[in-house]
CSV table of C-alpha atoms in Angstrom, one decimal:
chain,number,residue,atom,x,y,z
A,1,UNK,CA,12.2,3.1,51.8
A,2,UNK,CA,10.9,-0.4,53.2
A,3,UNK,CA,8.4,-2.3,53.6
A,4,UNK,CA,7.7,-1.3,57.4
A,5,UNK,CA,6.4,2.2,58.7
A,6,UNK,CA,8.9,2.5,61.4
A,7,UNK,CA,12.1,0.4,62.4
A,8,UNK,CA,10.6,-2.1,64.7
A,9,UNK,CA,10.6,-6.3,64.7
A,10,UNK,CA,7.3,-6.9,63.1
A,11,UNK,CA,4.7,-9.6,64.7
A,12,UNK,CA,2.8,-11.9,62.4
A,13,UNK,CA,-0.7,-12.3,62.1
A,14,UNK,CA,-2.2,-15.1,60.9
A,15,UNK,CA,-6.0,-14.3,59.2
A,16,UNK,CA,-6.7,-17.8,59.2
A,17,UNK,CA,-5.6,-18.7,62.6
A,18,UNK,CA,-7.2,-15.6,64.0
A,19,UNK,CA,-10.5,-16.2,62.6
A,20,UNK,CA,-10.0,-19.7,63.6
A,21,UNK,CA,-9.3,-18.2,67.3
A,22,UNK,CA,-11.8,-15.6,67.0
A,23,UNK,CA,-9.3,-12.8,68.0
A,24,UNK,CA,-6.4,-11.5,66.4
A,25,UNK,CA,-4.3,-11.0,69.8
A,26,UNK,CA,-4.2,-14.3,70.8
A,27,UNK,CA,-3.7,-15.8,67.4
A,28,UNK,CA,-0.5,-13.3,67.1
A,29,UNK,CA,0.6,-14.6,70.9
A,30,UNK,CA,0.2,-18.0,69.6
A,31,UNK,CA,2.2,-17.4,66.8
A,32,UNK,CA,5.0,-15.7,68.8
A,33,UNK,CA,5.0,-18.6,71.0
A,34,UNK,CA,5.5,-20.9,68.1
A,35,UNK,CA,8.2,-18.6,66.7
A,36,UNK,CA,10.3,-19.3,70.1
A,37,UNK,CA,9.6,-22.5,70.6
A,38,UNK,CA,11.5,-23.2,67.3
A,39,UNK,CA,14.7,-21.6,68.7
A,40,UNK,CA,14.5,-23.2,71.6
A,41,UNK,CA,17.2,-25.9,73.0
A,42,UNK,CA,15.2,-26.8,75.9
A,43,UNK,CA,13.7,-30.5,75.5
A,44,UNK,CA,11.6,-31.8,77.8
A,45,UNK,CA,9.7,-35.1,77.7
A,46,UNK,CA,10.9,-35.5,74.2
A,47,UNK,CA,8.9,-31.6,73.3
A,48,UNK,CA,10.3,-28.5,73.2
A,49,UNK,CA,9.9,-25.9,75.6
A,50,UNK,CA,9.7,-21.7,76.1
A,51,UNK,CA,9.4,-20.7,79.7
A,52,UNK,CA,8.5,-16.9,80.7
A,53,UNK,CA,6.6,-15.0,83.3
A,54,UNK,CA,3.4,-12.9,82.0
A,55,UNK,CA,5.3,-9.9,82.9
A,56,UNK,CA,8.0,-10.8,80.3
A,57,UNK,CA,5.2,-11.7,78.0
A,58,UNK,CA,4.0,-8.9,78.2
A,59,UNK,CA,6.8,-7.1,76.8
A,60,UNK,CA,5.9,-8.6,74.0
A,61,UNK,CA,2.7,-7.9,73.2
A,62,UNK,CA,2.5,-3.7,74.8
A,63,UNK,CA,-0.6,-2.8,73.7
A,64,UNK,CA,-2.6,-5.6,76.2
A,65,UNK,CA,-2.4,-5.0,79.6
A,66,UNK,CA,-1.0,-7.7,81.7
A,67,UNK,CA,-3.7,-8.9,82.8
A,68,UNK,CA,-5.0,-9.4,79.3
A,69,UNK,CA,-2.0,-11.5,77.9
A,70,UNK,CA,-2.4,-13.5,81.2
A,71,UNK,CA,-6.0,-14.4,80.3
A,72,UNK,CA,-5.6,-14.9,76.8
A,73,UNK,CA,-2.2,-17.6,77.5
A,74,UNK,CA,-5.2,-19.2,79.5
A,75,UNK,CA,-7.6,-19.2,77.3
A,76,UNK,CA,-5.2,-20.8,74.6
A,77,UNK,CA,-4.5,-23.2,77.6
A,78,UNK,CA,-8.1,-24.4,78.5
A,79,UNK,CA,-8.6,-24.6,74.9
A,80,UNK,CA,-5.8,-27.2,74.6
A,81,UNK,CA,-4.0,-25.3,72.2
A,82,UNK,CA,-1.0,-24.5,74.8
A,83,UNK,CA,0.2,-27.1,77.1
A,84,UNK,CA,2.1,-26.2,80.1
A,85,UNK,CA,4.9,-27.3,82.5
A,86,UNK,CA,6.8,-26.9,85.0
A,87,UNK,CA,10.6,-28.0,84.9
A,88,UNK,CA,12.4,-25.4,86.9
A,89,UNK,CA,15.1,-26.1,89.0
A,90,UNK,CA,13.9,-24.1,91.8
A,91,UNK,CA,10.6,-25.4,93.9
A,92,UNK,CA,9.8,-22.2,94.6
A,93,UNK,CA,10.1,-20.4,90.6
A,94,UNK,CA,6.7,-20.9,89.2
A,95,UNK,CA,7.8,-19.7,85.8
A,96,UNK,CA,5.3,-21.2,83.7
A,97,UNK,CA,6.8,-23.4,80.4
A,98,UNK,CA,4.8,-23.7,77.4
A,99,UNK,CA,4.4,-25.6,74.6
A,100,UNK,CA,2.0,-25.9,71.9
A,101,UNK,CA,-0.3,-28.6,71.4
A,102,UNK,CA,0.2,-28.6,67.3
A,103,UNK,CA,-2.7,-31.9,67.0
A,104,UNK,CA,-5.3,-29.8,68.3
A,105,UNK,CA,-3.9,-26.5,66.5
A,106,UNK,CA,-3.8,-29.4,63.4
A,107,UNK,CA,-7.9,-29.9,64.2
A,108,UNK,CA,-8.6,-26.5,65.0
A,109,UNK,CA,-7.5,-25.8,61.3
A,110,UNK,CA,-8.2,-29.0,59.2
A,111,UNK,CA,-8.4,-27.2,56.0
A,112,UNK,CA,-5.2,-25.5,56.2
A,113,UNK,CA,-3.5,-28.5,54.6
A,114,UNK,CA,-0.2,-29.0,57.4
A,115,UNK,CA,0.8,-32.1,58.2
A,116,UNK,CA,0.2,-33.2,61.5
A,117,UNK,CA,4.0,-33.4,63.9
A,118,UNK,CA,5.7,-35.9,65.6
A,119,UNK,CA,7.4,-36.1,68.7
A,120,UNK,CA,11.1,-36.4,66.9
A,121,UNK,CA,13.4,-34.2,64.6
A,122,UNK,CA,14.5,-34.7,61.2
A,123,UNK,CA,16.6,-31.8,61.4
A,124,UNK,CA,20.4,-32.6,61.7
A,125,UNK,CA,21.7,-29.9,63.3
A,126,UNK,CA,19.1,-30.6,66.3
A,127,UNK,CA,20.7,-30.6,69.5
A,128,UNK,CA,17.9,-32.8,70.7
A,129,UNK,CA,14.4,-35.0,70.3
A,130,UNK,CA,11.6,-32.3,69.7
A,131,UNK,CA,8.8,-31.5,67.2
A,132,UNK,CA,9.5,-31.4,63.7
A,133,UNK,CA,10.1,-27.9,61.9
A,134,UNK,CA,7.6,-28.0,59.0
A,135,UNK,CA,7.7,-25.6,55.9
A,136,UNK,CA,4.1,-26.5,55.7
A,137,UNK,CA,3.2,-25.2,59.3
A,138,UNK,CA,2.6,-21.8,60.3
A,139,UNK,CA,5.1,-19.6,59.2
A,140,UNK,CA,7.3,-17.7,61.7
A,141,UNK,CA,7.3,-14.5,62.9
A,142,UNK,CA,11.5,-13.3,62.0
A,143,UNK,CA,13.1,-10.0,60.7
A,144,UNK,CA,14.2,-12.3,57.8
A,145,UNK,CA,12.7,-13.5,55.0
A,146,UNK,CA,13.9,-16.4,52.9
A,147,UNK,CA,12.3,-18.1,50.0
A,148,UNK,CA,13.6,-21.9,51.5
A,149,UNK,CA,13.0,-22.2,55.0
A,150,UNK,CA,15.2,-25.7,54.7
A,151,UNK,CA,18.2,-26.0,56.9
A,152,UNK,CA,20.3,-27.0,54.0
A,153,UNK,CA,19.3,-23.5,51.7
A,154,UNK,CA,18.6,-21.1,54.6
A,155,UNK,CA,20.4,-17.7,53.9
A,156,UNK,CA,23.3,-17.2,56.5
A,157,UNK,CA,22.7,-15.1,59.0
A,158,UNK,CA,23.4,-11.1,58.6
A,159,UNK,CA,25.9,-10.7,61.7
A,160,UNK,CA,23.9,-7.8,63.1
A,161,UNK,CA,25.9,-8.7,66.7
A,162,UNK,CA,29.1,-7.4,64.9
A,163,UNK,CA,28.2,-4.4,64.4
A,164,UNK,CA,26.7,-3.6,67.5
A,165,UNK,CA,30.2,-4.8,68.9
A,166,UNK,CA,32.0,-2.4,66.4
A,167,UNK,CA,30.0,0.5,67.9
A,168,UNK,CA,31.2,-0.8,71.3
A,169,UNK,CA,34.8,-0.6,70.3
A,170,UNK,CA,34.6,2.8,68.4
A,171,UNK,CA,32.5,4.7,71.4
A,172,UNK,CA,33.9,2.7,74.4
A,173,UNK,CA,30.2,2.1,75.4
A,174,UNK,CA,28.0,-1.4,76.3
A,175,UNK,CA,25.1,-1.5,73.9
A,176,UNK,CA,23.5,-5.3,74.4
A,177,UNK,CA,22.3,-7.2,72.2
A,178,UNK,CA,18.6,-7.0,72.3
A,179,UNK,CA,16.1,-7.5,70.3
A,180,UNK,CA,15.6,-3.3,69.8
A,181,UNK,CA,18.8,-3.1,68.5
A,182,UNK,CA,18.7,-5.9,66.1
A,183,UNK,CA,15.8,-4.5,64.6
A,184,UNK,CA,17.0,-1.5,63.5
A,185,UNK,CA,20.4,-2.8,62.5
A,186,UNK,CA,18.0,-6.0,60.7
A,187,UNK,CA,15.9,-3.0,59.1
A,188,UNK,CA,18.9,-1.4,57.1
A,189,UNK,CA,20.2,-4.9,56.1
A,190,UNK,CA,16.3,-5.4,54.2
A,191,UNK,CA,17.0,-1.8,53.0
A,192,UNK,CA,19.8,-3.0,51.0
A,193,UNK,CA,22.9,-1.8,53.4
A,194,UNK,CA,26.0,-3.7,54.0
A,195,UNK,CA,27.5,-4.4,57.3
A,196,UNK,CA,30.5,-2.8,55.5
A,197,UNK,CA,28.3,0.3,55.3
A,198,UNK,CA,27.3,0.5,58.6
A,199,UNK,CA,31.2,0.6,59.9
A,200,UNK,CA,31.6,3.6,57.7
A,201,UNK,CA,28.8,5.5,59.6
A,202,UNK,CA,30.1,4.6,62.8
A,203,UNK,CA,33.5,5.4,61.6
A,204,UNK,CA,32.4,8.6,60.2
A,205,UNK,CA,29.9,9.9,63.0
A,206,UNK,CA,32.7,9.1,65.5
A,207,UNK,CA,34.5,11.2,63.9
A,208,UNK,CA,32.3,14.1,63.7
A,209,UNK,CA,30.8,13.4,67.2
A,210,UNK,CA,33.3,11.2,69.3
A,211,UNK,CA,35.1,14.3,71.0
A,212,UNK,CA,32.4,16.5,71.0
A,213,UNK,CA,30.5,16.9,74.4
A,214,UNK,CA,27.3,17.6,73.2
A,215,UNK,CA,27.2,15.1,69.9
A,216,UNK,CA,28.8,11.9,71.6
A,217,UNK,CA,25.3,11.0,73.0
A,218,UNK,CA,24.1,10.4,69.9
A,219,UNK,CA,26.3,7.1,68.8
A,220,UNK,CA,24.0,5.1,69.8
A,221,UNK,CA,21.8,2.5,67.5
A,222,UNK,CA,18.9,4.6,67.7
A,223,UNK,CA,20.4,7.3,66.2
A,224,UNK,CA,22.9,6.3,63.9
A,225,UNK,CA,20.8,3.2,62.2
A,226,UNK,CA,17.2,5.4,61.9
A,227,UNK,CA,15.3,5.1,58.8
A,228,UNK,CA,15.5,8.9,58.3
A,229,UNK,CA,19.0,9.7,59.2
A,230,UNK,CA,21.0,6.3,57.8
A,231,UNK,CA,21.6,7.1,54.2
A,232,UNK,CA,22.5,10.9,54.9
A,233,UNK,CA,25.0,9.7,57.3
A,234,UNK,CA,26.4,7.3,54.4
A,235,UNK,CA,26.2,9.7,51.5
A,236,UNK,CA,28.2,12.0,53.9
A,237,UNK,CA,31.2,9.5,54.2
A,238,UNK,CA,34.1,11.0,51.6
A,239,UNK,CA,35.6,8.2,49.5
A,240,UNK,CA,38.6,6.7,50.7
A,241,UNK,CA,40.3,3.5,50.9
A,242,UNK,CA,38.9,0.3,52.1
A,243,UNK,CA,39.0,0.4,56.3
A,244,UNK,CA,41.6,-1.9,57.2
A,245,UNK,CA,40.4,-2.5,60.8
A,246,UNK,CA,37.6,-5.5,61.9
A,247,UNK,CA,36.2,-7.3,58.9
A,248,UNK,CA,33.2,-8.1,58.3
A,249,UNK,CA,31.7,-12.0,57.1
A,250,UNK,CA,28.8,-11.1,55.0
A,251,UNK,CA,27.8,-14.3,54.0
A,252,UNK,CA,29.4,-14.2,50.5
């Protein structure tokens, strides 16, 4: 069983942060802002960016209204804590771009011992000038936990992507990627399953449930990567020789 009550991409709360903030919502929005903003590739005045509409937000954070995340991103905003552009193409999109003000998050917080950014990278697989990624800052909200958050240790990546394209292949359908299917493919990886072991359901439920009219709706992620249902649809795989089809890179 793992650590998590139901396969779903957790959000991180900060105690620190939200007493800090007085509210636990916006100090979880602020830390899901940061989390993006150190993915992001796009570099403005020498600071990286996230750009999104509150709607989209809101997806985010379901159980605020709307209206609620949009007051709370400007509450964080006339607070200083988020700063705000605009650097669309378009004069018309006024899809708001955010950044956050890490000096004032820095003051907010003086006693939480981080040190204070600059306005460069000393990472060297940066595509661009942007704020420094700190292992001292507040930690990011991710699926995947590693014990060295330095580029040159990080774990590599669990190709969760690959297996969504092997279910594709098998079942002829179009799953995306999104973020709902990466968690529960992410979710039996921290169970201790192998990409390897994931073909052999899909291999096995097709199967079983490819040619059948009534079972075929049910290769889908959902289904065949559920806390409940994975490991009886593994156990249920009869020994046989290694698959000879895609391979997988693991990482090792």
């Amino acid at each position: 069983m793992g650590n998590l009550l139901i396969s779903e991409p957790p959000l991180q709360v900060l105690p620190s942060l939200a007493i800090a903030l007085n509210s636990v919502d916006k100090a979880i929005i602020l830390q899901q802002i940061h989390y993006w903003i150190t993915r992001s590739s796009n570099v403005k005045d020498n600071y990286k960016w996230v750009y999104n509409s509150v709607s989209e937000w809101h997806k985010q954070f379901p159980w605020l209204s709307e209206k609620t995340v949009q007051r709370y991103l400007k509450d964080l905003e006339n607070h200083g804590l988020l700063i705000t552009g605009n650097y669309n193409e378009a004069k018309f999109d006024r899809t708001k771009w955010y950044r956050i003000n890490y000096e004032a998050l820095d003051s907010l917080g003086a006693t939480w011992g981080r040190t204070v950014p600059t306005n460069r990278t000393d990472n060297p697989n940066s595509k661009g000038p942007g704020v420094i990624t700190n292992t001292n800052r507040l930690p990011e909200t991710t699926t995947e936990t590693t014990k060295d958050n330095s580029a040159a240790n990080a774990a590599p990546e669990f190709p969760w992507q690959s297996v969504i394209d092997y279910l594709n292949e098998k079942t002829g359908k179009h799953f995306k990627h999104t973020n709902t299917n990466k968690g529960l493919v992410m979710a039996r990886q921290h169970d201790g399953f192998s990409a390897e072991d994931m073909q052999k359901v899909i291999d096995h439920q097709c199967k079983l449930w490819l040619n059948t009219k009534d079972m075929a709706q049910y290769l889908r992620p959902s289904t065949l990567f559920r806390a409940s249902k994975f490991e009886g649809y593994l156990n249920a795989v009869p020994d046989e020789p290694k698959h000879e089809g895609r391979e997988y890179w693991t990482g090792g």
